[in-house]
Amino acid sequence: MEKIIIIGGGLMGSSAAWQLSQYGEKVLLIEQQGPVYTYGSSYGESRISRSLGPEEDIFSFIHNKTVSEAKRLISFLNTIENDALHSMEDIYVTNPVTYIFDDTGTDEIKALCHPKQQDNYKVATAKNISEVFGMNLQNSDTVIREYRDYTGMIKPKVLISKLHKAIKHHNNEILFSQTIISISQKGSFYEIETIDSNTQKSKTFQTEKLVIAAGPYTGKLLTKIAPSFDKLISPVRVFSAFFKIKKATYKTFTDQEKETIRLSVPLFYQYGNMFYAMIDSIDDDGSPIFKTGGHAVYNSIENMDECWGIKPSAENIEWSGEELYQYLKAINISLKKEDIEYVHGHSCVYSLTASKIPVVTAVKNKIDNSLVVIGGMNGVGAKGSLCYGLIAANTLLNKHDDEPMYIKTKDALSTQ
């Protein structure tokens, strides 16, 4: 009998397993993929990490709590390994985050620029965008740029790797390549059946407490013990398209132009399909690889196991490439449309709730406080992963935190 099992070894499940390990709990983390992730919502090198939000915004709290928990993780690893090989810079790339609004964003702009805003930012309207940011944006009314340590980009795969290392340092186990066949409730415990994708051997586990953090698979896994989640969490496929500036063109840029590019992403359009772009990695020739997509461009899913291999459509690629080109022109980078080349693309899956607020909640059943679900991340998972994991661990163990924003956040995530 395992004391606690966590299903899902991505950012959410690994964060919960780490927090539970910190509390001295015996946990088993079960993951469908191998140690090297080939698909999932955390696929890719980078995700946008941002803090700016309205007054008492739960997502600002979630981000900043994750930063503080990441510092604790780094300290633990460096202490137990008796060196200083781990750093926050492994996980975060600190960079300004640019938000672009059209005339529909008046209320949102006012909410972000409230008098008690603690994040450092600059704001410019159409009248002075060129003066403040050196941009030439014809169709935008307002640009806000956020400046804060550890906002910019977060590296999911690096964070997962460090979490797994920390979990193992607590003598807890991670099982990879385990597909969940069924989860059922047997009196006072849960029974989980798995099959090893490498050996095809089946296993049965029993546990007193269970955390489900299986991303878009969550609803289906809970069919027997909490069927309402299949309707609460709705998976949709989203695309990421990766581009680079042709080597010959990039070599002609001045150091100032290269620095302008670096400091002008990540960016996030706050209207329409909500285009985003960030520097995901650096190519062998030194030029940046841009990760782009539309936060609100959703596609239906016919087969969950096969959807990860679907490439962006020609329309998706053309749209993303055009948006990236127009933005680079707007920040006064001299290039032609054909100077931007498509590198590759992939699909990942967002799990949506109707409110677009994730869930980190105990499930009421015959065994009180024995089942916690983390899901419905809707593209706001990576930046707050360690906070979601902390709330899940505290919920499972019935631990309390009196910090007002923690209470507000926990209530918001559990009252769906």
CSV table of C-alpha atoms in Angstrom, one decimal:
chain,number,residue,atom,x,y,z
A,1,MET,CA,0.0,0.0,0.0
A,2,GLU,CA,1.5,3.3,-1.1
A,3,LYS,CA,0.7,6.3,1.2
A,4,ILE,CA,0.4,8.9,-1.6
A,5,ILE,CA,0.4,8.4,-5.4
A,6,ILE,CA,0.6,11.3,-7.8
A,7,ILE,CA,-0.5,10.6,-11.4
A,8,GLY,CA,1.2,12.9,-13.9
A,9,GLY,CA,4.9,13.7,-13.8
A,10,GLY,CA,4.8,17.0,-15.7
A,11,LEU,CA,5.0,20.4,-14.0
A,12,MET,CA,1.9,20.1,-11.9
A,13,GLY,CA,2.3,16.6,-10.6
A,14,SER,CA,6.0,17.0,-10.0
A,15,SER,CA,5.4,20.2,-8.1
A,16,ALA,CA,2.9,18.5,-5.9
A,17,ALA,CA,5.2,15.5,-5.4
A,18,TRP,CA,8.1,17.9,-4.4
A,19,GLN,CA,5.9,19.8,-1.9
A,20,LEU,CA,4.7,16.5,-0.3
A,21,SER,CA,8.2,15.2,-0.2
A,22,GLN,CA,9.2,18.4,1.6
A,23,TYR,CA,6.6,17.6,4.2
A,24,GLY,CA,8.2,14.2,4.8
A,25,GLU,CA,5.5,12.2,3.0
A,26,LYS,CA,6.2,9.0,1.2
A,27,VAL,CA,5.1,9.5,-2.4
A,28,LEU,CA,5.1,7.6,-5.7
A,29,LEU,CA,5.0,9.7,-8.9
A,30,ILE,CA,3.6,7.9,-12.0
A,31,GLU,CA,4.2,9.3,-15.5
A,32,GLN,CA,3.0,8.2,-18.9
A,33,GLN,CA,6.0,9.3,-20.8
A,34,GLY,CA,9.7,8.5,-20.4
A,35,PRO,CA,12.2,10.6,-18.6
A,36,VAL,CA,12.7,12.7,-21.8
A,37,TYR,CA,9.4,14.4,-22.6
A,38,THR,CA,8.3,14.2,-26.3
A,39,TYR,CA,4.9,15.8,-25.9
A,40,GLY,CA,2.7,17.6,-23.3
A,41,SER,CA,1.7,21.0,-22.3
A,42,SER,CA,5.2,21.6,-21.0
A,43,TYR,CA,6.8,20.6,-24.3
A,44,GLY,CA,9.3,23.1,-25.7
A,45,GLU,CA,12.1,25.1,-24.0
A,46,SER,CA,10.2,28.2,-22.8
A,47,ARG,CA,6.9,29.5,-21.5
A,48,ILE,CA,6.1,33.2,-20.8
A,49,SER,CA,6.5,34.0,-17.1
A,50,ARG,CA,4.7,37.2,-16.0
A,51,SER,CA,3.5,38.8,-12.8
A,52,LEU,CA,1.7,42.0,-13.9
A,53,GLY,CA,-2.0,41.9,-12.9
A,54,PRO,CA,-4.9,43.8,-11.3
A,55,GLU,CA,-4.9,44.6,-7.6
A,56,GLU,CA,-5.0,41.4,-5.5
A,57,ASP,CA,-4.8,39.3,-8.7
A,58,ILE,CA,-4.5,35.6,-7.9
A,59,PHE,CA,-2.4,34.9,-11.0
A,60,SER,CA,0.2,37.5,-9.9
A,61,PHE,CA,0.3,35.8,-6.6
A,62,ILE,CA,0.6,32.3,-8.2
A,63,HIS,CA,3.6,33.5,-10.2
A,64,ASN,CA,5.4,35.2,-7.4
A,65,LYS,CA,4.7,32.3,-5.0
A,66,THR,CA,6.2,30.0,-7.6
A,67,VAL,CA,9.4,32.2,-7.7
A,68,SER,CA,9.8,32.0,-3.9
A,69,GLU,CA,9.2,28.2,-4.0
A,70,ALA,CA,11.7,27.9,-6.8
A,71,LYS,CA,14.3,29.6,-4.6
A,72,ARG,CA,13.6,27.1,-1.9
A,73,LEU,CA,14.0,24.3,-4.4
A,74,ILE,CA,17.4,25.6,-5.6
A,75,SER,CA,18.5,26.1,-2.0
A,76,PHE,CA,17.5,22.5,-1.1
A,77,LEU,CA,19.4,21.0,-4.1
A,78,ASN,CA,22.5,23.0,-3.5
A,79,THR,CA,22.5,22.1,0.2
A,80,ILE,CA,21.9,18.4,-0.2
A,81,GLU,CA,24.3,18.1,-3.1
A,82,ASN,CA,26.9,20.2,-1.2
A,83,ASP,CA,27.6,22.5,-4.1
A,84,ALA,CA,26.2,25.5,-5.9
A,85,LEU,CA,25.5,24.0,-9.3
A,86,HIS,CA,21.8,25.0,-9.3
A,87,SER,CA,20.6,28.5,-9.8
A,88,MET,CA,17.4,30.5,-10.5
A,89,GLU,CA,18.9,31.4,-13.9
A,90,ASP,CA,18.7,27.8,-14.9
A,91,ILE,CA,14.9,28.0,-14.6
A,92,TYR,CA,14.2,31.7,-15.5
A,93,VAL,CA,15.3,34.1,-18.2
A,94,THR,CA,14.6,37.5,-16.8
A,95,ASN,CA,13.4,39.8,-19.6
A,96,PRO,CA,10.9,42.6,-20.1
A,97,VAL,CA,7.4,41.3,-21.0
A,98,THR,CA,5.5,43.4,-23.5
A,99,TYR,CA,1.7,43.6,-23.6
A,100,ILE,CA,-0.1,45.2,-26.5
A,101,PHE,CA,-3.7,46.4,-26.3
A,102,ASP,CA,-6.1,47.7,-28.8
A,103,ASP,CA,-9.1,50.1,-28.0
A,104,THR,CA,-11.0,47.2,-26.5
A,105,GLY,CA,-8.6,47.0,-23.6
A,106,THR,CA,-9.3,50.2,-21.7
A,107,ASP,CA,-10.7,48.5,-18.6
A,108,GLU,CA,-7.9,46.0,-18.5
A,109,ILE,CA,-5.3,48.7,-18.8
A,110,LYS,CA,-6.8,50.6,-15.9
A,111,ALA,CA,-6.9,47.5,-13.8
A,112,LEU,CA,-3.2,46.7,-14.5
A,113,CYS,CA,-2.0,50.3,-13.9
A,114,HIS,CA,-3.7,50.6,-10.5
A,115,PRO,CA,-2.1,52.9,-7.8
A,116,LYS,CA,-1.0,49.9,-5.6
A,117,GLN,CA,0.8,48.1,-8.5
A,118,GLN,CA,4.0,46.7,-7.1
A,119,ASP,CA,5.5,45.5,-10.4
A,120,ASN,CA,7.8,47.9,-12.2
A,121,TYR,CA,6.3,48.9,-15.6
A,122,LYS,CA,6.2,51.5,-18.3
A,123,VAL,CA,3.1,52.4,-20.3
A,124,ALA,CA,2.8,54.3,-23.6
A,125,THR,CA,-0.2,55.2,-25.7
A,126,ALA,CA,-0.4,55.7,-29.5
A,127,LYS,CA,0.8,59.3,-29.0
A,128,ASN,CA,4.2,58.4,-27.4
A,129,ILE,CA,4.9,54.7,-28.2
A,130,SER,CA,7.7,55.7,-30.5
A,131,GLU,CA,9.2,58.0,-27.9
A,132,VAL,CA,8.9,55.6,-24.9
A,133,PHE,CA,9.6,52.2,-26.6
A,134,GLY,CA,11.0,53.1,-30.0
A,135,MET,CA,8.1,51.3,-31.6
A,136,ASN,CA,6.1,52.1,-34.7
A,137,LEU,CA,2.8,50.3,-34.0
A,138,GLN,CA,0.0,51.7,-36.2
A,139,ASN,CA,-2.9,49.7,-34.9
A,140,SER,CA,-2.3,49.7,-31.2
A,141,ASP,CA,-3.5,52.2,-28.6
A,142,THR,CA,-1.4,51.1,-25.6
A,143,VAL,CA,1.8,49.2,-24.9
A,144,ILE,CA,2.7,48.1,-21.3
A,145,ARG,CA,6.1,46.7,-20.6
A,146,GLU,CA,6.7,44.8,-17.3
A,147,TYR,CA,10.1,44.7,-15.6
A,148,ARG,CA,10.6,42.3,-12.6
A,149,ASP,CA,13.2,39.7,-11.6
A,150,TYR,CA,12.2,36.3,-13.0
A,151,THR,CA,9.5,37.6,-15.3
A,152,GLY,CA,10.2,36.9,-19.0
A,153,MET,CA,10.5,33.2,-19.6
A,154,ILE,CA,10.4,30.0,-17.5
A,155,LYS,CA,11.9,26.7,-18.7
A,156,PRO,CA,9.5,23.9,-18.0
A,157,LYS,CA,11.8,21.0,-18.8
A,158,VAL,CA,14.6,22.3,-16.6
A,159,LEU,CA,12.2,22.9,-13.7
A,160,ILE,CA,10.8,19.4,-14.1
A,161,SER,CA,14.3,17.9,-14.1
A,162,LYS,CA,15.2,19.7,-10.9
A,163,LEU,CA,11.9,18.7,-9.2
A,164,HIS,CA,12.5,15.1,-10.1
A,165,LYS,CA,16.0,15.3,-8.7
A,166,ALA,CA,14.7,16.8,-5.5
A,167,ILE,CA,11.9,14.2,-5.2
A,168,LYS,CA,14.5,11.4,-5.5
A,169,HIS,CA,16.7,13.1,-2.9
A,170,HIS,CA,13.8,12.5,-0.5
A,171,ASN,CA,14.0,8.8,-1.3
A,172,ASN,CA,10.7,8.9,-3.2
A,173,GLU,CA,10.2,7.1,-6.5
A,174,ILE,CA,9.2,8.1,-10.0
A,175,LEU,CA,7.9,5.5,-12.4
A,176,PHE,CA,8.0,6.4,-16.1
A,177,SER,CA,6.3,4.9,-19.2
A,178,GLN,CA,3.2,3.9,-17.2
A,179,THR,CA,-0.1,4.2,-18.9
A,180,ILE,CA,-3.1,4.3,-16.5
A,181,ILE,CA,-5.6,1.6,-17.4
A,182,SER,CA,-8.1,2.4,-14.6
A,183,ILE,CA,-8.6,4.1,-11.2
A,184,SER,CA,-11.2,2.8,-8.8
A,185,GLN,CA,-12.2,3.2,-5.2
A,186,LYS,CA,-12.0,0.2,-3.0
A,187,GLY,CA,-13.5,1.0,0.3
A,188,SER,CA,-11.0,3.2,2.2
A,189,PHE,CA,-8.3,3.2,-0.6
A,190,TYR,CA,-7.8,3.7,-4.3
A,191,GLU,CA,-6.6,1.0,-6.8
A,192,ILE,CA,-4.7,2.0,-9.9
A,193,GLU,CA,-3.9,-0.3,-12.8
A,194,THR,CA,-1.1,0.5,-15.1
A,195,ILE,CA,0.7,-1.0,-18.1
A,196,ASP,CA,4.4,-0.4,-18.8
A,197,SER,CA,4.7,0.9,-22.4
A,198,ASN,CA,8.1,-0.7,-22.7
A,199,THR,CA,7.5,-4.2,-21.3
A,200,GLN,CA,3.7,-4.4,-21.7
A,201,LYS,CA,3.6,-5.7,-18.1
A,202,SER,CA,0.7,-4.6,-16.0
A,203,LYS,CA,0.9,-3.4,-12.4
A,204,THR,CA,-1.7,-2.7,-9.7
A,205,PHE,CA,-1.1,-0.1,-7.0
A,206,GLN,CA,-3.1,0.8,-3.9
A,207,THR,CA,-3.0,4.1,-2.1
A,208,GLU,CA,-4.6,5.9,0.8
A,209,LYS,CA,-4.3,9.3,-0.9
A,210,LEU,CA,-4.2,10.3,-4.5
A,211,VAL,CA,-3.3,13.4,-6.6
A,212,ILE,CA,-4.4,13.5,-10.2
A,213,ALA,CA,-2.4,16.0,-12.4
A,214,ALA,CA,-2.6,14.3,-15.8
A,215,GLY,CA,-3.4,17.4,-17.8
A,216,PRO,CA,-5.9,16.7,-20.6
A,217,TYR,CA,-6.2,13.1,-19.5
A,218,THR,CA,-7.5,14.0,-16.1
A,219,GLY,CA,-11.3,13.9,-16.9
A,220,LYS,CA,-11.1,10.5,-18.5
A,221,LEU,CA,-9.0,9.0,-15.7
A,222,LEU,CA,-11.6,10.2,-13.1
A,223,THR,CA,-14.6,8.6,-14.9
A,224,LYS,CA,-15.2,6.0,-12.3
A,225,ILE,CA,-14.5,8.0,-9.1
A,226,ALA,CA,-15.4,11.6,-10.1
A,227,PRO,CA,-17.2,11.7,-13.4
A,228,SER,CA,-18.1,15.4,-13.2
A,229,PHE,CA,-14.5,16.3,-14.0
A,230,ASP,CA,-14.9,15.0,-17.6
A,231,LYS,CA,-17.3,17.8,-18.2
A,232,LEU,CA,-15.5,20.4,-16.0
A,233,ILE,CA,-12.2,20.1,-17.8
A,234,SER,CA,-12.3,20.4,-21.6
A,235,PRO,CA,-9.1,19.7,-23.6
A,236,VAL,CA,-8.4,21.7,-26.8
A,237,ARG,CA,-5.4,21.4,-29.1
A,238,VAL,CA,-3.3,24.5,-29.6
A,239,PHE,CA,-0.3,25.0,-31.9
A,240,SER,CA,3.2,26.4,-31.6
A,241,ALA,CA,5.1,27.5,-34.7
A,242,PHE,CA,8.8,28.1,-34.5
A,243,PHE,CA,10.6,30.6,-36.7
A,244,LYS,CA,14.1,32.1,-37.2
A,245,ILE,CA,15.6,35.0,-39.1
A,246,LYS,CA,17.7,33.7,-41.9
A,247,LYS,CA,21.4,33.4,-40.9
A,248,ALA,CA,22.6,35.8,-43.7
A,249,THR,CA,20.1,38.4,-42.6
A,250,TYR,CA,20.7,38.1,-38.9
A,251,LYS,CA,24.5,38.5,-39.4
A,252,THR,CA,23.9,41.9,-40.9
A,253,PHE,CA,22.1,43.2,-37.7
A,254,THR,CA,24.0,45.5,-35.4
A,255,ASP,CA,24.5,44.6,-31.8
A,256,GLN,CA,21.9,47.2,-31.0
A,257,GLU,CA,19.3,45.6,-33.3
A,258,LYS,CA,20.0,42.2,-31.7
A,259,GLU,CA,19.6,43.7,-28.3
A,260,THR,CA,16.3,45.3,-29.3
A,261,ILE,CA,15.0,42.0,-30.5
A,262,ARG,CA,16.0,40.3,-27.2
A,263,LEU,CA,14.4,43.0,-25.0
A,264,SER,CA,11.2,43.2,-27.1
A,265,VAL,CA,10.0,39.6,-26.4
A,266,PRO,CA,8.2,37.9,-24.9
A,267,LEU,CA,5.2,39.8,-26.1
A,268,PHE,CA,1.5,39.0,-25.7
A,269,TYR,CA,-1.3,40.7,-27.7
A,270,GLN,CA,-4.3,41.2,-25.4
A,271,TYR,CA,-6.9,41.1,-28.1
A,272,GLY,CA,-8.2,38.9,-31.0
A,273,ASN,CA,-6.4,35.5,-31.2
A,274,MET,CA,-3.9,36.7,-28.6
A,275,PHE,CA,-0.7,36.3,-30.5
A,276,TYR,CA,2.4,35.6,-28.5
A,277,ALA,CA,6.0,35.3,-29.3
A,278,MET,CA,9.2,34.5,-27.2
A,279,ILE,CA,12.7,33.4,-27.8
A,280,ASP,CA,12.5,29.7,-27.2
A,281,SER,CA,16.2,28.9,-27.8
A,282,ILE,CA,19.3,30.0,-29.7
A,283,ASP,CA,20.2,28.2,-32.9
A,284,ASP,CA,23.7,26.8,-33.6
A,285,ASP,CA,24.5,29.9,-35.6
A,286,GLY,CA,23.6,32.2,-32.7
A,287,SER,CA,20.3,33.4,-34.1
A,288,PRO,CA,17.1,33.2,-31.9
A,289,ILE,CA,14.4,30.6,-32.5
A,290,PHE,CA,11.0,32.3,-31.9
A,291,LYS,CA,8.2,30.3,-30.4
A,292,THR,CA,4.9,31.8,-31.6
A,293,GLY,CA,1.2,31.0,-31.5
A,294,GLY,CA,-2.3,32.2,-30.6
A,295,HIS,CA,-3.4,31.8,-27.0
A,296,ALA,CA,-7.0,31.7,-28.2
A,297,VAL,CA,-6.6,29.7,-31.3
A,298,TYR,CA,-8.2,26.4,-30.3
A,299,ASN,CA,-8.7,23.2,-32.3
A,300,SER,CA,-10.9,20.2,-31.4
A,301,ILE,CA,-9.3,16.9,-30.5
A,302,GLU,CA,-10.4,13.6,-32.2
A,303,ASN,CA,-7.8,11.3,-30.6
A,304,MET,CA,-5.9,12.5,-27.5
A,305,ASP,CA,-2.9,10.1,-28.0
A,306,GLU,CA,-2.4,11.2,-31.6
A,307,CYS,CA,-3.1,14.9,-31.4
A,308,TRP,CA,0.5,15.7,-30.2
A,309,GLY,CA,2.0,14.8,-33.6
A,310,ILE,CA,-0.3,17.1,-35.6
A,311,LYS,CA,1.6,20.0,-37.1
A,312,PRO,CA,0.3,23.5,-37.4
A,313,SER,CA,-1.9,24.1,-40.5
A,314,ALA,CA,-0.6,26.2,-43.4
A,315,GLU,CA,-3.0,28.9,-42.2
A,316,ASN,CA,-1.6,28.8,-38.6
A,317,ILE,CA,2.0,29.1,-39.9
A,318,GLU,CA,1.2,31.9,-42.3
A,319,TRP,CA,-0.7,33.9,-39.6
A,320,SER,CA,2.0,33.5,-37.0
A,321,GLY,CA,4.8,34.3,-39.4
A,322,GLU,CA,3.0,37.4,-40.5
A,323,GLU,CA,2.3,38.6,-36.9
A,324,LEU,CA,6.0,38.0,-36.0
A,325,TYR,CA,7.2,39.9,-39.2
A,326,GLN,CA,4.9,42.8,-38.5
A,327,TYR,CA,6.1,43.0,-34.9
A,328,LEU,CA,9.8,42.9,-35.8
A,329,LYS,CA,9.1,45.7,-38.3
A,330,ALA,CA,7.3,47.7,-35.6
A,331,ILE,CA,10.4,47.6,-33.4
A,332,ASN,CA,12.4,48.9,-36.3
A,333,ILE,CA,14.3,45.7,-37.4
A,334,SER,CA,15.2,46.0,-41.0
A,335,LEU,CA,14.2,42.8,-42.8
A,336,LYS,CA,11.9,41.4,-45.5
A,337,LYS,CA,9.1,38.9,-45.1
A,338,GLU,CA,11.1,36.2,-46.8
A,339,ASP,CA,13.9,36.7,-44.2
A,340,ILE,CA,11.7,34.9,-41.6
A,341,GLU,CA,11.8,31.1,-42.1
A,342,TYR,CA,9.6,28.4,-40.5
A,343,VAL,CA,11.7,25.9,-38.5
A,344,HIS,CA,9.1,23.5,-37.1
A,345,GLY,CA,5.9,23.2,-35.2
A,346,HIS,CA,4.0,21.0,-32.9
A,347,SER,CA,0.7,20.7,-31.0
A,348,CYS,CA,0.1,20.8,-27.3
A,349,VAL,CA,-3.1,20.7,-25.3
A,350,TYR,CA,-4.8,23.3,-23.1
A,351,SER,CA,-7.3,22.0,-20.5
A,352,LEU,CA,-10.0,24.6,-20.2
A,353,THR,CA,-12.7,25.2,-17.6
A,354,ALA,CA,-15.7,27.4,-18.3
A,355,SER,CA,-14.4,30.1,-16.0
A,356,LYS,CA,-10.9,29.8,-17.5
A,357,ILE,CA,-9.7,29.5,-13.9
A,358,PRO,CA,-7.8,26.3,-13.1
A,359,VAL,CA,-8.9,23.8,-10.4
A,360,VAL,CA,-6.8,22.7,-7.5
A,361,THR,CA,-9.4,21.0,-5.4
A,362,ALA,CA,-10.3,18.2,-3.1
A,363,VAL,CA,-13.0,15.9,-4.4
A,364,LYS,CA,-15.8,15.1,-2.1
A,365,ASN,CA,-16.3,11.3,-1.8
A,366,LYS,CA,-16.5,8.5,0.7
A,367,ILE,CA,-12.9,9.1,1.9
A,368,ASP,CA,-12.6,12.8,3.0
A,369,ASN,CA,-9.5,14.7,1.9
A,370,SER,CA,-8.1,11.7,0.1
A,371,LEU,CA,-8.3,12.9,-3.6
A,372,VAL,CA,-7.0,16.2,-5.0
A,373,VAL,CA,-7.2,17.2,-8.6
A,374,ILE,CA,-5.0,19.8,-10.4
A,375,GLY,CA,-6.3,20.7,-13.8
A,376,GLY,CA,-7.7,23.2,-16.3
A,377,MET,CA,-4.5,25.2,-16.6
A,378,ASN,CA,-5.6,27.0,-19.8
A,379,GLY,CA,-2.1,28.3,-20.6
A,380,VAL,CA,-1.4,29.7,-17.1
A,381,GLY,CA,0.1,26.6,-15.6
A,382,ALA,CA,3.9,26.8,-16.1
A,383,LYS,CA,4.4,30.2,-14.5
A,384,GLY,CA,2.5,29.2,-11.3
A,385,SER,CA,3.3,25.5,-11.2
A,386,LEU,CA,5.1,25.4,-7.8
A,387,CYS,CA,2.2,27.3,-6.2
A,388,TYR,CA,-0.4,25.0,-7.6
A,389,GLY,CA,1.6,22.1,-6.3
A,390,LEU,CA,1.9,23.7,-2.8
A,391,ILE,CA,-1.9,24.2,-2.7
A,392,ALA,CA,-2.5,20.6,-3.8
A,393,ALA,CA,-0.2,19.3,-1.1
A,394,ASN,CA,-1.7,21.5,1.6
A,395,THR,CA,-5.2,20.5,0.6
A,396,LEU,CA,-4.4,16.8,0.6
A,397,LEU,CA,-2.8,17.0,4.1
A,398,ASN,CA,-5.3,19.5,5.4
A,399,LYS,CA,-2.6,22.1,6.1
A,400,HIS,CA,-3.5,25.8,6.4
A,401,ASP,CA,-1.8,29.0,5.4
A,402,ASP,CA,-3.2,32.2,6.9
A,403,GLU,CA,-1.7,34.5,4.2
A,404,PRO,CA,-4.8,36.5,2.8
A,405,MET,CA,-3.8,36.1,-0.9
A,406,TYR,CA,-3.1,32.4,-0.4
A,407,ILE,CA,-6.6,31.9,1.1
A,408,LYS,CA,-8.1,34.0,-1.8
A,409,THR,CA,-6.3,31.9,-4.4
A,410,LYS,CA,-7.1,28.6,-2.8
A,411,ASP,CA,-10.8,29.5,-2.7
A,412,ALA,CA,-10.8,30.6,-6.3
A,413,LEU,CA,-9.2,27.4,-7.5
A,414,SER,CA,-11.5,25.2,-5.4
A,415,THR,CA,-14.9,26.7,-6.0
A,416,GLN,CA,-15.6,25.7,-9.6
